[in-house]
Coordinates of C-alpha atoms in Angstrom, one line a residue:
X284 CA -84.5 -2.9 177.6
X285 CA -88.2 -1.5 177.5
X286 CA -89.5 0.1 174.2
X287 CA -91.2 2.6 174.2
X288 CA -94.1 2.6 170.8
X289 CA -95.5 6.6 170.1
X290 CA -99.0 6.4 169.3
X291 CA -100.9 7.8 166.4
X292 CA -102.4 11.1 167.1
X293 CA -105.3 12.5 164.9
X294 CA -103.7 16.2 164.4
X295 CA -100.5 14.0 162.4
X296 CA -101.2 14.3 157.9
X297 CA -99.2 11.2 158.0
X298 CA -102.2 8.8 159.2
X299 CA -103.6 6.9 156.7
X300 CA -107.3 6.4 156.6
X301 CA -108.8 3.3 154.5
X302 CA -109.5 4.0 151.0
X303 CA -109.1 7.7 152.0
X304 CA -112.7 7.7 152.4
X305 CA -112.9 9.8 156.0
X306 CA -110.0 11.7 155.2
X307 CA -110.1 15.7 155.5
X308 CA -107.8 16.8 153.0
X309 CA -109.2 14.2 149.7
X310 CA -110.3 15.5 147.1
X311 CA -114.0 14.7 148.0
X312 CA -114.4 16.3 151.2
X313 CA -112.6 19.0 149.6
X314 CA -115.8 19.8 147.3
X315 CA -118.2 19.1 149.7
X316 CA -116.7 22.2 151.8
X317 CA -117.6 24.2 148.2
X318 CA -120.3 23.0 147.1
X319 CA -121.9 24.0 150.5
X320 CA -120.2 27.2 150.0
X321 CA -122.8 27.9 146.5
X322 CA -125.7 26.3 148.4
X323 CA -125.8 29.1 151.1
X324 CA -125.4 31.9 148.4
X325 CA -128.3 30.2 146.6
X326 CA -130.1 29.8 149.9
X327 CA -129.6 33.1 150.3
X328 CA -131.3 34.4 146.9
X329 CA -133.7 32.4 146.6
X330 CA -135.2 34.0 150.5
X331 CA -134.7 37.2 148.8
X332 CA -136.7 36.3 145.8
X333 CA -139.3 35.1 148.2
X334 CA -139.8 38.1 150.5
X335 CA -140.0 40.8 147.7
X336 CA -142.5 38.5 146.0
X337 CA -144.5 38.2 149.6
X338 CA -144.7 42.0 149.7
X339 CA -145.6 41.9 146.2
X340 CA -148.3 40.2 146.6
X341 CA -148.9 41.7 149.9
X342 CA -149.5 45.5 148.2
X343 CA -151.7 43.7 145.5
X344 CA -154.2 42.3 147.8
X345 CA -153.9 45.7 149.8
X346 CA -154.1 47.3 146.9
X347 CA -157.5 44.8 145.2
X348 CA -159.5 45.6 148.7
X349 CA -159.2 49.1 149.6
X350 CA -160.5 49.9 145.8
X351 CA -163.3 47.4 146.5
X352 CA -164.1 49.3 149.8
X353 CA -163.9 52.4 147.9
X354 CA -166.1 51.2 145.2
X355 CA -168.9 49.7 147.8
X356 CA -171.2 52.3 148.8
X357 CA -172.0 52.5 152.5
X358 CA -175.7 53.4 153.5
X359 CA -177.9 55.5 151.4
X360 CA -176.4 59.4 150.9
X361 CA -179.6 61.8 151.0
X362 CA -178.9 65.6 149.7
X363 CA -180.7 68.7 151.3
X364 CA -181.2 68.7 147.2
X365 CA -183.3 65.6 146.6
X366 CA -185.5 66.4 149.4
X367 CA -186.5 69.4 148.9
X368 CA -188.6 71.1 146.3
X369 CA -186.6 74.1 145.3
X370 CA -188.4 76.6 143.1
X371 CA -187.3 79.9 141.5
X372 CA -191.0 81.8 140.9
X373 CA -191.2 85.3 140.4
X374 CA -194.5 86.9 140.8
X375 CA -195.6 90.1 138.8
X376 CA -196.2 93.0 140.5
X377 CA -200.4 93.9 141.5
X378 CA -201.4 96.1 138.7
X379 CA -204.8 98.0 139.4
X380 CA -206.3 98.4 135.6
X381 CA -207.6 102.1 136.1
X382 CA -204.0 102.8 137.0
X383 CA -202.6 101.1 134.0
X384 CA -205.0 103.2 132.0
X385 CA -203.8 106.4 133.5
X386 CA -200.2 106.1 133.1
X387 CA -200.5 105.1 129.3
X388 CA -202.5 108.0 128.8
X389 CA -200.1 110.1 129.7
X390 CA -197.4 108.8 128.4
X391 CA -199.2 109.3 125.0
X392 CA -199.3 112.7 125.3
X393 CA -195.5 113.2 126.7
X394 CA -194.7 111.5 123.9
X395 CA -196.8 113.7 121.4
X396 CA -195.0 116.7 122.8
X397 CA -191.5 115.1 122.5
X398 CA -192.0 114.3 118.9
X399 CA -193.5 117.7 118.3
X400 CA -190.2 119.2 120.1
X401 CA -187.8 117.2 118.0
X402 CA -189.3 118.7 115.0
X403 CA -188.7 121.9 115.8
X404 CA -185.0 121.2 116.7
X405 CA -184.8 119.1 113.5
X406 CA -186.5 122.6 111.7
X407 CA -184.0 124.5 113.6
X408 CA -180.8 122.4 113.2
X409 CA -181.2 123.0 109.1
X410 CA -181.7 126.7 108.9
X411 CA -177.9 126.4 110.7
X412 CA -176.7 124.3 108.4
X413 CA -177.6 126.2 106.1
X414 CA -176.1 129.6 107.7
X415 CA -173.1 127.6 107.8
X416 CA -172.9 127.2 104.1
X417 CA -173.7 130.2 103.0
X418 CA -170.6 131.3 105.4
X419 CA -168.8 128.8 104.0
X420 CA -168.8 130.2 100.2
X421 CA -167.5 133.7 101.5
X422 CA -164.3 132.7 102.6
X423 CA -161.1 133.9 101.1
X424 CA -158.0 131.6 101.3
X425 CA -155.2 133.5 103.4
X426 CA -152.1 134.4 101.1
X427 CA -149.1 132.2 101.7
X428 CA -145.9 133.9 103.0
X429 CA -142.5 132.9 102.3
X430 CA -140.2 134.3 104.6
X431 CA -136.1 134.2 103.7
X432 CA -133.7 134.9 106.1
X433 CA -130.1 133.9 105.5
X434 CA -127.3 133.0 108.6
X435 CA -123.8 131.9 109.1
X436 CA -122.3 130.4 112.4
X437 CA -121.3 133.1 115.2
X438 CA -121.6 132.7 119.2
X439 CA -125.4 134.2 118.9
X440 CA -126.4 132.4 116.2
X441 CA -129.0 130.1 118.1
X442 CA -130.8 132.3 120.2
X443 CA -131.5 135.0 116.8
X444 CA -132.9 132.0 115.2
X445 CA -134.9 130.4 118.5
X446 CA -136.6 134.1 118.6
X447 CA -137.3 134.7 115.2
X448 CA -139.2 130.9 114.8
X449 CA -141.4 132.0 118.4
X450 CA -142.7 135.0 116.2
X451 CA -143.0 133.1 113.0
X452 CA -144.6 130.2 114.9
X453 CA -147.3 133.0 116.5
X454 CA -148.2 133.5 112.2
X455 CA -151.6 132.1 110.6
X456 CA -151.0 129.7 108.5
X457 CA -149.6 129.0 105.2
X458 CA -146.0 130.9 106.2
X459 CA -143.1 129.3 105.0
X460 CA -139.5 129.7 105.9
X461 CA -136.2 129.1 103.9
X462 CA -133.2 129.6 106.3
X463 CA -129.8 129.5 104.2
X464 CA -126.4 128.8 106.0
X465 CA -123.4 129.4 104.1
X466 CA -120.8 126.5 103.1
X467 CA -122.0 123.8 105.0
X468 CA -124.9 122.7 106.7
X469 CA -124.9 122.4 110.6
X470 CA -126.7 119.7 112.4
X471 CA -127.7 122.0 115.5
X472 CA -129.1 124.5 113.3
X473 CA -131.1 122.1 111.8
X474 CA -132.5 120.7 115.0
X475 CA -133.5 123.7 116.2
X476 CA -135.4 124.0 113.1
X477 CA -137.8 121.0 113.9
X478 CA -138.4 121.9 117.2
X479 CA -140.0 125.3 116.3
X480 CA -143.1 123.4 114.7
X481 CA -142.9 126.1 111.5
X482 CA -142.8 124.6 107.7
X483 CA -139.2 125.6 106.6
X484 CA -136.4 124.7 104.4
X485 CA -132.9 124.3 105.1
X486 CA -130.4 125.9 102.3
X487 CA -126.7 126.1 101.7
X488 CA -124.8 128.6 99.6
X489 CA -121.5 127.4 98.4
X490 CA -119.9 130.8 97.4
X491 CA -117.3 132.1 99.3
X492 CA -117.6 136.0 99.6
X493 CA -115.2 137.3 102.6
X494 CA -117.5 140.8 103.0
X495 CA -121.1 140.3 105.2
X496 CA -122.9 142.2 102.5
X497 CA -122.1 140.0 99.8
X498 CA -122.2 137.0 101.2
X499 CA -126.4 137.6 102.8
X500 CA -126.9 138.7 98.7
X501 CA -125.6 135.0 97.6
X502 CA -127.9 134.1 100.0
X503 CA -130.9 135.5 99.0
X504 CA -130.3 134.5 95.8
X505 CA -129.9 130.9 96.2
X506 CA -133.2 131.2 98.0
X507 CA -134.9 133.4 95.2
X508 CA -134.0 130.3 92.9
X509 CA -135.1 127.8 94.9
X510 CA -138.4 129.4 94.7
X511 CA -138.2 129.6 91.0
X512 CA -137.1 126.4 90.4
X513 CA -140.1 124.9 92.8
X514 CA -142.8 127.5 92.0
X515 CA -143.5 128.6 95.0
X516 CA -146.0 131.0 95.0
X517 CA -146.3 133.6 97.8
X518 CA -145.4 136.6 98.8
X519 CA -141.7 136.8 99.8
X520 CA -140.3 138.7 103.2
X521 CA -136.6 138.9 104.1
X522 CA -136.3 138.3 107.5
X523 CA -132.8 138.6 108.7
X524 CA -132.8 136.5 112.2
X525 CA -131.0 139.4 114.3
X526 CA -133.8 141.6 113.8
X527 CA -137.4 142.1 116.2
X528 CA -140.5 141.7 114.2
X529 CA -144.3 142.7 115.5
X530 CA -146.9 140.4 114.3
X531 CA -149.2 143.4 112.7
X532 CA -146.4 143.1 109.7
X533 CA -146.6 140.0 108.9
X534 CA -150.6 141.0 108.7
X535 CA -150.2 143.6 106.3
X536 CA -148.4 141.1 104.1
X537 CA -151.1 139.7 103.2
X538 CA -153.3 142.1 102.4
X539 CA -150.5 143.0 99.4

């Protein structure tokens, strides 16, 4: 009976090798595979380093060559300033001696005339100063006018005060306008007096009274007390805000 013998195929793993030398699955063969991977990575890193060093060396070489080429002169450069001589010469004008002497004589004569005129003008100016000083001693100062105006809060108060302020503004200084309000000082009245341009003082009467006549009397007495307390010198005139006044009135008051 014939027997069939199965040959050993290299694909099977149960094939025995001598001392396990040529076995692909031996530990030594596995170490060779792993060491090959590491060597390939190391070779790649070394190649990259060499390429980077080559590029750096090339850059340095080209930079040194460019620096040397820039510093080396190529030929002799000549400029127009070196070849040409530039002179800035100012030639004096031609002067005739005879004409120059004539001009000098004319200038001296004109200078003498100017000096004489200046002396005469100086004398006239001194005479004018003396006349002004003589008139200055004859000046008489104007007397101060103190105008007292009692007022109270009503519809036409701003109109009346503004009309009287326009008249007092045209009067020659010195002039003092004393405005006396009732109970409390209003902001509107203070703003109006500030814009008039007249020297003023704003007072407040604290005395309450039922009649208008008594109220005005208290306000005028308060203004007189203020004048006496502060020793104000001048001609006092009571001017109500609802009346109309002329400039001749204030001119005649200063003649008192």
